[in-house]
PDB file of N, CA and C in Angstrom:
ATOM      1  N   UNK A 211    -123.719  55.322 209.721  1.00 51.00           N
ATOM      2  CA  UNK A 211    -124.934  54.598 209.544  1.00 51.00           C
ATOM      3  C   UNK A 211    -125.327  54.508 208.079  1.00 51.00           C
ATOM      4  N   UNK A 212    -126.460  54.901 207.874  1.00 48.00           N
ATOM      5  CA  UNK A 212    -126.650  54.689 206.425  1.00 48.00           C
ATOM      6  C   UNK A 212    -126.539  55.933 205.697  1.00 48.00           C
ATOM      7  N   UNK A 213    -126.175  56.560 206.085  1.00 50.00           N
ATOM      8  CA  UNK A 213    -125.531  57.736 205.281  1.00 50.00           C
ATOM      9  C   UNK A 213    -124.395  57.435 204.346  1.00 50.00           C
ATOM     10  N   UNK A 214    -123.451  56.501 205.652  1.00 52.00           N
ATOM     11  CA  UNK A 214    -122.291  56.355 205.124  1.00 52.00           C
ATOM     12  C   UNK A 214    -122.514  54.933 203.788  1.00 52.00           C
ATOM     13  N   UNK A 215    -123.242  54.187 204.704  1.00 51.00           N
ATOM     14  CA  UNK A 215    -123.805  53.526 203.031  1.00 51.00           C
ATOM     15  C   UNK A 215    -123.756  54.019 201.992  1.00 51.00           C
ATOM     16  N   UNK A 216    -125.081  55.043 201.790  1.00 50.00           N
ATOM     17  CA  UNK A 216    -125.270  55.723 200.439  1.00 50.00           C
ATOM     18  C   UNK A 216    -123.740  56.214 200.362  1.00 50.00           C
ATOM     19  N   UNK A 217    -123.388  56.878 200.833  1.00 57.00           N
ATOM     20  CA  UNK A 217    -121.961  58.207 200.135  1.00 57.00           C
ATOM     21  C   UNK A 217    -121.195  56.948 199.761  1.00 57.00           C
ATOM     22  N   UNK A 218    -121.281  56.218 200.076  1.00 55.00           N
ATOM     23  CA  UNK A 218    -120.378  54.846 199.294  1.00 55.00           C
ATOM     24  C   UNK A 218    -120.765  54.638 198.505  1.00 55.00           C
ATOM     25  N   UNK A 219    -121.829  53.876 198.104  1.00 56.00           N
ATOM     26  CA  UNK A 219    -122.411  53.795 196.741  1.00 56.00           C
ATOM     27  C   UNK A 219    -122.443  54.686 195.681  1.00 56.00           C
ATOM     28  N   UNK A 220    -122.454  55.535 196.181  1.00 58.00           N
ATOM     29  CA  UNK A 220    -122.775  56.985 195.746  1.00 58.00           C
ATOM     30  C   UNK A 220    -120.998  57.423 194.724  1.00 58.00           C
ATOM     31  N   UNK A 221    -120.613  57.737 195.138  1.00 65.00           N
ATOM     32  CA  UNK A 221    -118.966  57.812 195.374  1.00 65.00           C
ATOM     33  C   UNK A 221    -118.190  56.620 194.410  1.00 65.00           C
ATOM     34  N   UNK A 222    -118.259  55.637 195.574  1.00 71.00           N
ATOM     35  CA  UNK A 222    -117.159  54.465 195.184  1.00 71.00           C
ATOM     36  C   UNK A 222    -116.073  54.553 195.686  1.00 71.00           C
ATOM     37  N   UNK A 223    -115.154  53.427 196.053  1.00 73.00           N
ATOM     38  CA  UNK A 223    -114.026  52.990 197.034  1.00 73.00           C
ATOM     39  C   UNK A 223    -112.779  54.041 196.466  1.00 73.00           C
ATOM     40  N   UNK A 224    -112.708  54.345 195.049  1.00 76.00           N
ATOM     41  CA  UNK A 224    -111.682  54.926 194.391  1.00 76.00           C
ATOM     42  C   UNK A 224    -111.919  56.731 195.523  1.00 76.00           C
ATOM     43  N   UNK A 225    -112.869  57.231 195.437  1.00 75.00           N
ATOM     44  CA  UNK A 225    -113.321  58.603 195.157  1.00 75.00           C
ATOM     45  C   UNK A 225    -113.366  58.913 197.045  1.00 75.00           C
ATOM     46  N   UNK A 226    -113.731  57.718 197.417  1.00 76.00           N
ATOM     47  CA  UNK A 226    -113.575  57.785 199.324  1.00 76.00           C
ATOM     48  C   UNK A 226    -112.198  57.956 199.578  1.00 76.00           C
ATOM     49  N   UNK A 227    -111.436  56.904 198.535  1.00 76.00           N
ATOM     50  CA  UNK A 227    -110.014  56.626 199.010  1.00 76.00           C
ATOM     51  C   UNK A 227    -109.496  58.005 198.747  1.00 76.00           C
ATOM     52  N   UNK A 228    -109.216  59.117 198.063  1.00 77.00           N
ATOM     53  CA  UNK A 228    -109.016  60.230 197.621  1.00 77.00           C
ATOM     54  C   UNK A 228    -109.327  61.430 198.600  1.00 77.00           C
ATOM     55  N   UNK A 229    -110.685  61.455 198.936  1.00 74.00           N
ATOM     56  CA  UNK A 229    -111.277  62.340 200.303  1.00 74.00           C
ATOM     57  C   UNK A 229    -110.455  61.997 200.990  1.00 74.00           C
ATOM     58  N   UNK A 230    -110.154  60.849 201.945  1.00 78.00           N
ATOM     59  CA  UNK A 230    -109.197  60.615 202.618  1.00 78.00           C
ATOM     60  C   UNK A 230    -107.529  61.383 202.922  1.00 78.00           C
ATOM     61  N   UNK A 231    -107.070  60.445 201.563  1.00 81.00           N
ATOM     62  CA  UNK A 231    -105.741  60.994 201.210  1.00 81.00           C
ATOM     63  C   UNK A 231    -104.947  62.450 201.364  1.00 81.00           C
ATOM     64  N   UNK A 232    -106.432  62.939 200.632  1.00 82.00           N
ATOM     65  CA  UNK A 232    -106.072  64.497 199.989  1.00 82.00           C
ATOM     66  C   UNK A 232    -106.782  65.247 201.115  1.00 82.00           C
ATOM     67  N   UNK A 233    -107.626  65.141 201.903  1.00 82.00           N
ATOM     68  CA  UNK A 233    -108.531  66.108 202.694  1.00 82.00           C
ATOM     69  C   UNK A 233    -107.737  66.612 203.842  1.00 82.00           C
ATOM     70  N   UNK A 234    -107.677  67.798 204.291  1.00 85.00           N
ATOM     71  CA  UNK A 234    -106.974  68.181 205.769  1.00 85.00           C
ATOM     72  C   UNK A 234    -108.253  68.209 207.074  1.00 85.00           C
ATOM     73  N   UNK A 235    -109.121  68.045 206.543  1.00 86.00           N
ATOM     74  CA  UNK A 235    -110.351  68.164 207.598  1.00 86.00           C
ATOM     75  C   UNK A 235    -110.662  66.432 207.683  1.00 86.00           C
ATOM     76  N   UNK A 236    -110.444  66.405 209.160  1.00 86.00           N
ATOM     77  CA  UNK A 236    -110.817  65.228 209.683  1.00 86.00           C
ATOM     78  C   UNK A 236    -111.713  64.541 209.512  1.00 86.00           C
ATOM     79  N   UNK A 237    -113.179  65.214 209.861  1.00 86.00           N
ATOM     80  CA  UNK A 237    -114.569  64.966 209.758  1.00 86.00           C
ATOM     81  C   UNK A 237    -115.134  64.480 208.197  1.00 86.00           C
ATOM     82  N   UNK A 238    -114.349  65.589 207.406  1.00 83.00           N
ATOM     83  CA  UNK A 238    -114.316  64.533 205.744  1.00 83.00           C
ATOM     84  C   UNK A 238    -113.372  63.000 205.422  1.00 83.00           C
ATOM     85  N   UNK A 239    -112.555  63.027 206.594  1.00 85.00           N
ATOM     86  CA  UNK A 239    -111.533  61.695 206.607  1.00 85.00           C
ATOM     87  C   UNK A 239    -112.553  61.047 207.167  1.00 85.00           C
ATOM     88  N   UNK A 240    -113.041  61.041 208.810  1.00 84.00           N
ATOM     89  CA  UNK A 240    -113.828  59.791 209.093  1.00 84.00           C
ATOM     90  C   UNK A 240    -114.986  59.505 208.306  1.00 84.00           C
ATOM     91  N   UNK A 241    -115.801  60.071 208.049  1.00 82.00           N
ATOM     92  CA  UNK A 241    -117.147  60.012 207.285  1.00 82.00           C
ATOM     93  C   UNK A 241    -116.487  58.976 206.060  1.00 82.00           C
ATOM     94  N   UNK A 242    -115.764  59.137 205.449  1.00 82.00           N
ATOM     95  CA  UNK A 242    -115.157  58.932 204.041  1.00 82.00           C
ATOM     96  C   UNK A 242    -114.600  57.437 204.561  1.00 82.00           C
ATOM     97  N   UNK A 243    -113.684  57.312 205.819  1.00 82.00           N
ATOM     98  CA  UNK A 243    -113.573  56.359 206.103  1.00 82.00           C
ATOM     99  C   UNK A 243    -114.541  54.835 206.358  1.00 82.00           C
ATOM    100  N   UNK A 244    -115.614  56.221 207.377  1.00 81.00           N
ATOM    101  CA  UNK A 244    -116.614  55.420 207.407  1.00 81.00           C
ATOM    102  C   UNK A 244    -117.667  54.400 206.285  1.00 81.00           C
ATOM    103  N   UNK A 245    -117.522  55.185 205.541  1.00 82.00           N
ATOM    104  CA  UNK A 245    -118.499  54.745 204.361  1.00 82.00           C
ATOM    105  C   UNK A 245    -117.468  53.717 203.671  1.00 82.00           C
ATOM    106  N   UNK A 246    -116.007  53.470 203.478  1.00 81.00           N
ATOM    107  CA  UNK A 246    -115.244  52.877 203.086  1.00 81.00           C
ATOM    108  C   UNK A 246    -115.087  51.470 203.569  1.00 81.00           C
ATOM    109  N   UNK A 247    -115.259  51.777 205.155  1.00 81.00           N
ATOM    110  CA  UNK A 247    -115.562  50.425 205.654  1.00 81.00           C
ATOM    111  C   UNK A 247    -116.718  49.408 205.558  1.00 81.00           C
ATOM    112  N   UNK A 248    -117.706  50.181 205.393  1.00 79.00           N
ATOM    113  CA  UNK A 248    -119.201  49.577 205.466  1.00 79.00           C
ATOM    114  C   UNK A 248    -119.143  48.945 203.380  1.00 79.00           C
ATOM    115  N   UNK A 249    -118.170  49.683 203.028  1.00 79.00           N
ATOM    116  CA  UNK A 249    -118.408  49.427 201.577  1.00 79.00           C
ATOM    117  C   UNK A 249    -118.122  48.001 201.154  1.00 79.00           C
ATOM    118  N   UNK A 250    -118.880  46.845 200.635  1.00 78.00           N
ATOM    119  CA  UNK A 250    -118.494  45.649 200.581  1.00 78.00           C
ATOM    120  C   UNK A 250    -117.491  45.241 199.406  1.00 78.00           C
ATOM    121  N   UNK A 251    -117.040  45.983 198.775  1.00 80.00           N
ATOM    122  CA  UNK A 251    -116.101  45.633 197.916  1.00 80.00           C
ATOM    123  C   UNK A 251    -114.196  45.291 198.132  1.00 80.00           C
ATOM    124  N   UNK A 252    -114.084  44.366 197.794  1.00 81.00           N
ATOM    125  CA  UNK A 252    -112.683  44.316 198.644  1.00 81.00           C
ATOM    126  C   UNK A 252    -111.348  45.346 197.785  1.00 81.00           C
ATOM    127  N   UNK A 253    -112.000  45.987 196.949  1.00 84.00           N
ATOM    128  CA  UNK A 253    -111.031  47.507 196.512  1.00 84.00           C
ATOM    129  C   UNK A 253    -111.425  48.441 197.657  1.00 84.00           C
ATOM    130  N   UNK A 254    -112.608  48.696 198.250  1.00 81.00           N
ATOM    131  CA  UNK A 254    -112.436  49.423 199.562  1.00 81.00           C
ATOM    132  C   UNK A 254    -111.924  48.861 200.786  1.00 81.00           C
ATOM    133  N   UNK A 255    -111.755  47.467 201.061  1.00 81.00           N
ATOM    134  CA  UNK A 255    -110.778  46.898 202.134  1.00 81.00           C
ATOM    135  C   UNK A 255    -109.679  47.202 202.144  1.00 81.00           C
ATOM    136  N   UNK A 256    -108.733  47.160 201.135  1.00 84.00           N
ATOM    137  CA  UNK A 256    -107.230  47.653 200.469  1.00 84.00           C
ATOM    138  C   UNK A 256    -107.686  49.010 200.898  1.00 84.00           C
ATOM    139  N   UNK A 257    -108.363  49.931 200.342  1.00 84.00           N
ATOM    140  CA  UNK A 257    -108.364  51.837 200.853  1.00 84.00           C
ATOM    141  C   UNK A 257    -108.213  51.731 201.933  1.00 84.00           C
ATOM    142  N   UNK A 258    -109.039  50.841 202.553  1.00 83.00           N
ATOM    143  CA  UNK A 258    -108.840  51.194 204.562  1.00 83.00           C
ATOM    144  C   UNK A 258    -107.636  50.481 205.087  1.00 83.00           C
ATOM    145  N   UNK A 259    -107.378  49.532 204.421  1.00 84.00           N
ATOM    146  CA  UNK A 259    -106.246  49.358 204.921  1.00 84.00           C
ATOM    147  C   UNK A 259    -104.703  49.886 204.865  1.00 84.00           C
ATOM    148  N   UNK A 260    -104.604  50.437 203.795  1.00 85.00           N
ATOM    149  CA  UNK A 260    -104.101  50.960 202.855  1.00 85.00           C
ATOM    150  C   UNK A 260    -103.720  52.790 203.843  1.00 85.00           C
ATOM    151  N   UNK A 261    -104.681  53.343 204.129  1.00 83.00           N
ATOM    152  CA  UNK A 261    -104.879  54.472 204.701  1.00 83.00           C
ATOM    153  C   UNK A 261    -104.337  54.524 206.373  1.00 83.00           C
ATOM    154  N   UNK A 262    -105.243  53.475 206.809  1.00 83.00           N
ATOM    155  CA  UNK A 262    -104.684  53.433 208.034  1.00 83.00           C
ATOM    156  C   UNK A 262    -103.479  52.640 208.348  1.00 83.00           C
ATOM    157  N   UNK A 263    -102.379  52.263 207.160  1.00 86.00           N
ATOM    158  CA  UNK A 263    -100.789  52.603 207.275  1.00 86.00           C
ATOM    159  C   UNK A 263    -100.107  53.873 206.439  1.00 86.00           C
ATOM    160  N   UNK A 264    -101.272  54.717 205.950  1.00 85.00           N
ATOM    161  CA  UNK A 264    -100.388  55.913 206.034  1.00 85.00           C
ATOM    162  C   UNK A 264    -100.083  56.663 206.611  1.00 85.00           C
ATOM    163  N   UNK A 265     -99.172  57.326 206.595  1.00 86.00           N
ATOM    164  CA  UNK A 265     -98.771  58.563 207.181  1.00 86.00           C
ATOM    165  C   UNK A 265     -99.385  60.170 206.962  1.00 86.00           C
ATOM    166  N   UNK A 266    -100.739  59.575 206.155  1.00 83.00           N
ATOM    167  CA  UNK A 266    -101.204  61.292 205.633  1.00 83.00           C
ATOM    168  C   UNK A 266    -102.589  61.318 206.501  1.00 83.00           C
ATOM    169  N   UNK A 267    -102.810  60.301 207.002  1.00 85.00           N
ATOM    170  CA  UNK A 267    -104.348  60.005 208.557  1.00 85.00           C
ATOM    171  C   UNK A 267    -103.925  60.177 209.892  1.00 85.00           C
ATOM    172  N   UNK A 268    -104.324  60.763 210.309  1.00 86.00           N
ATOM    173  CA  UNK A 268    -104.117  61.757 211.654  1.00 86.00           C
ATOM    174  C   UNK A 268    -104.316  60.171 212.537  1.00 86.00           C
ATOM    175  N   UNK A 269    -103.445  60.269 213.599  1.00 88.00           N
ATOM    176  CA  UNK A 269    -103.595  58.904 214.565  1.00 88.00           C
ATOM    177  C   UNK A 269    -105.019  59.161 215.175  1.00 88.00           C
ATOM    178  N   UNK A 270    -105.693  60.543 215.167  1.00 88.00           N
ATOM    179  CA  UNK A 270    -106.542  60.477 215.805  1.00 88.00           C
ATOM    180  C   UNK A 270    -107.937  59.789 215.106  1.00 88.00           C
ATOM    181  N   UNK A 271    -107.929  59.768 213.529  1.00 85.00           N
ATOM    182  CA  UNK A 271    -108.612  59.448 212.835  1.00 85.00           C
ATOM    183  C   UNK A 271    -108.350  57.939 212.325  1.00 85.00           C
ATOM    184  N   UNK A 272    -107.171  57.301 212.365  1.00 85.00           N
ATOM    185  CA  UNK A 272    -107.085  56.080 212.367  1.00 85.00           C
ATOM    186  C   UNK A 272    -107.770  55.366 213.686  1.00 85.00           C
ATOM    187  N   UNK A 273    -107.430  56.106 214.806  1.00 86.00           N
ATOM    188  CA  UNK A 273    -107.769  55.030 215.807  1.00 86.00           C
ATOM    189  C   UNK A 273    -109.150  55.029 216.323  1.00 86.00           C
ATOM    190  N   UNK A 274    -110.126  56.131 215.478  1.00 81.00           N
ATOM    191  CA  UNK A 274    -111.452  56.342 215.433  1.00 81.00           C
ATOM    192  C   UNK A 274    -112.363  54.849 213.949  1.00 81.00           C
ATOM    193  N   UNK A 275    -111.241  54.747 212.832  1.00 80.00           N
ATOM    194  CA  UNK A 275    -111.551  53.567 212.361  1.00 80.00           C
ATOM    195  C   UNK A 275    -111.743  52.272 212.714  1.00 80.00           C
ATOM    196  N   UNK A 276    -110.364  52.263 213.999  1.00 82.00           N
ATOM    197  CA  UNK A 276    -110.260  50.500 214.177  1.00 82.00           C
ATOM    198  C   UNK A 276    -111.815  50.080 214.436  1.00 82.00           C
ATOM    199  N   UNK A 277    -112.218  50.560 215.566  1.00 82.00           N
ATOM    200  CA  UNK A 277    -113.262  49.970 216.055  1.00 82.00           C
ATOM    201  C   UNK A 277    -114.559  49.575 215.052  1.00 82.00           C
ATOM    202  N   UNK A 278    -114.808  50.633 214.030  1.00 75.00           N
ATOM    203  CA  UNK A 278    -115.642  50.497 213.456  1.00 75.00           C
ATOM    204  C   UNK A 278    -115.411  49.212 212.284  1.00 75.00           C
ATOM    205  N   UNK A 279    -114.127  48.695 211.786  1.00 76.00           N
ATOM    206  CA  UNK A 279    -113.544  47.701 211.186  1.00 76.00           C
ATOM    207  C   UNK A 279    -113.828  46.764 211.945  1.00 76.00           C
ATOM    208  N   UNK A 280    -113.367  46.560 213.487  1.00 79.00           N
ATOM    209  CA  UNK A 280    -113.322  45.244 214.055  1.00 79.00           C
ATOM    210  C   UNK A 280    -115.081  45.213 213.824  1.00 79.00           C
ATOM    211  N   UNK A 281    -116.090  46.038 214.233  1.00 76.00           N
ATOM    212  CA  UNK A 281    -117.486  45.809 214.289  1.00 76.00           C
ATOM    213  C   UNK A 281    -117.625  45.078 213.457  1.00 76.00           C
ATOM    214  N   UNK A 282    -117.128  45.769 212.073  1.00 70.00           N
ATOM    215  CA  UNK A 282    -118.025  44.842 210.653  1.00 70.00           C
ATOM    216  C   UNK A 282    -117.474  43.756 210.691  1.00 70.00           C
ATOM    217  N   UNK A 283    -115.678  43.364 210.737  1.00 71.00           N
ATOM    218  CA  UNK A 283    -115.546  41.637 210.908  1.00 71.00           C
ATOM    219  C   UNK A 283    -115.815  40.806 211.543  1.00 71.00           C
ATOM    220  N   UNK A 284    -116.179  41.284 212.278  1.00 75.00           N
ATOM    221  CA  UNK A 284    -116.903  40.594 213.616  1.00 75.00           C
ATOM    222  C   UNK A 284    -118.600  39.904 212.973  1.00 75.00           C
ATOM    223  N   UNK A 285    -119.295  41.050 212.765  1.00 72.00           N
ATOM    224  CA  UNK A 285    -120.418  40.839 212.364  1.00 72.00           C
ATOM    225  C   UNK A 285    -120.885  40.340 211.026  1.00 72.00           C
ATOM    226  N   UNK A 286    -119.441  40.412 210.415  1.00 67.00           N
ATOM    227  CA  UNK A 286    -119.563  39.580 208.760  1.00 67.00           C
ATOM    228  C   UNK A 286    -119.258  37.760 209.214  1.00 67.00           C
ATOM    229  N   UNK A 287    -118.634  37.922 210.371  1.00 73.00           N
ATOM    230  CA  UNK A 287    -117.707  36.363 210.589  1.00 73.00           C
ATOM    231  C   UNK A 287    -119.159  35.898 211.456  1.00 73.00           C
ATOM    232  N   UNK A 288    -119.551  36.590 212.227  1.00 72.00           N
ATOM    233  CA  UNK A 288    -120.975  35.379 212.592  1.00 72.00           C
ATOM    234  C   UNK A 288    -122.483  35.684 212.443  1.00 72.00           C
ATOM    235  N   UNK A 289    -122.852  36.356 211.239  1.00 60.00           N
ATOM    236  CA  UNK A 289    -123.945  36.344 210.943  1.00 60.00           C
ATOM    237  C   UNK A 289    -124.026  35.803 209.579  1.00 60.00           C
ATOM    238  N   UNK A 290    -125.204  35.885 208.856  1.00 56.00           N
ATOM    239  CA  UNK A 290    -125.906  34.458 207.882  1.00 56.00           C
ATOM    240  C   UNK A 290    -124.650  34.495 207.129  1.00 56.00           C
ATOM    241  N   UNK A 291    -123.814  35.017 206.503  1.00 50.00           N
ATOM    242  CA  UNK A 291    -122.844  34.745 205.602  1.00 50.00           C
ATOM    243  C   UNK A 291    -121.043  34.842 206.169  1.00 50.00           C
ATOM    244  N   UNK A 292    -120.784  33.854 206.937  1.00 51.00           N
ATOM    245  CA  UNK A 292    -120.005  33.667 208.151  1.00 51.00           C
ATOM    246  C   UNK A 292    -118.683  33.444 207.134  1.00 51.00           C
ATOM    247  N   UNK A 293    -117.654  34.318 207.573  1.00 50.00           N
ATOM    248  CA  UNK A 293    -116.500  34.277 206.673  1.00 50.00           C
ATOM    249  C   UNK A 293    -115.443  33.298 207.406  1.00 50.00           C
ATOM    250  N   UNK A 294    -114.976  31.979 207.056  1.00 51.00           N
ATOM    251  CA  UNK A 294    -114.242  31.043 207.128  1.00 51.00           C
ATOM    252  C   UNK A 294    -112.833  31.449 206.879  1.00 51.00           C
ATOM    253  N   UNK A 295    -111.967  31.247 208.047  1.00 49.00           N
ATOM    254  CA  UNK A 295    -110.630  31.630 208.131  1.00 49.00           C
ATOM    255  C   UNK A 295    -109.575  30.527 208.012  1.00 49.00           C
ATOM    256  N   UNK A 296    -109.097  30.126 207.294  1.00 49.00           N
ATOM    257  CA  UNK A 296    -108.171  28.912 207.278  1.00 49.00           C
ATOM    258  C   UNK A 296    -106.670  29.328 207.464  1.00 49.00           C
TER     259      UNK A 296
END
């Protein structure tokens, strides 16, 4: 929620992407994830995407991301600023 907002802002896409990478505790992977996704910069799109084809994110923690990814494209593609797919 907006936690994960702030720790994004807070942070930045570089410093989430890293928690991730380097962390063995899950709960610092999703949070980190979380805030990565909600982060509007497309250097944090590349981290999440980026992460969830590595091999150092627990399947259990990737497949705790998808959903929260499909939410935001979903909700970026039909609300006031509707992202056009050609």
């Amino acid at each position: 929620g907006a936690l994960d907002i702030v720790l994004g802002h807070i942070l930045g896409a570089g410093v989430l992407h890293l928690f991730v990478a380097r962390s063995d505790d899950e709960r610092i992977q999703r949070a980190a994830i979380r805030a990565l996704v909600r982060h509007p910069s497309a250097r944090a799109r590349a981290s999440v995407r980026s992460l969830i084809e590595s091999d150092g994110v627990s399947d259990r923690v990737k497949a705790e991301a998808l959903p929260a990814i499909a939410s935001i494209v979903k909700a970026r593609e039909s609300g006031p600023f509707k992202i056009s797919r050609q």
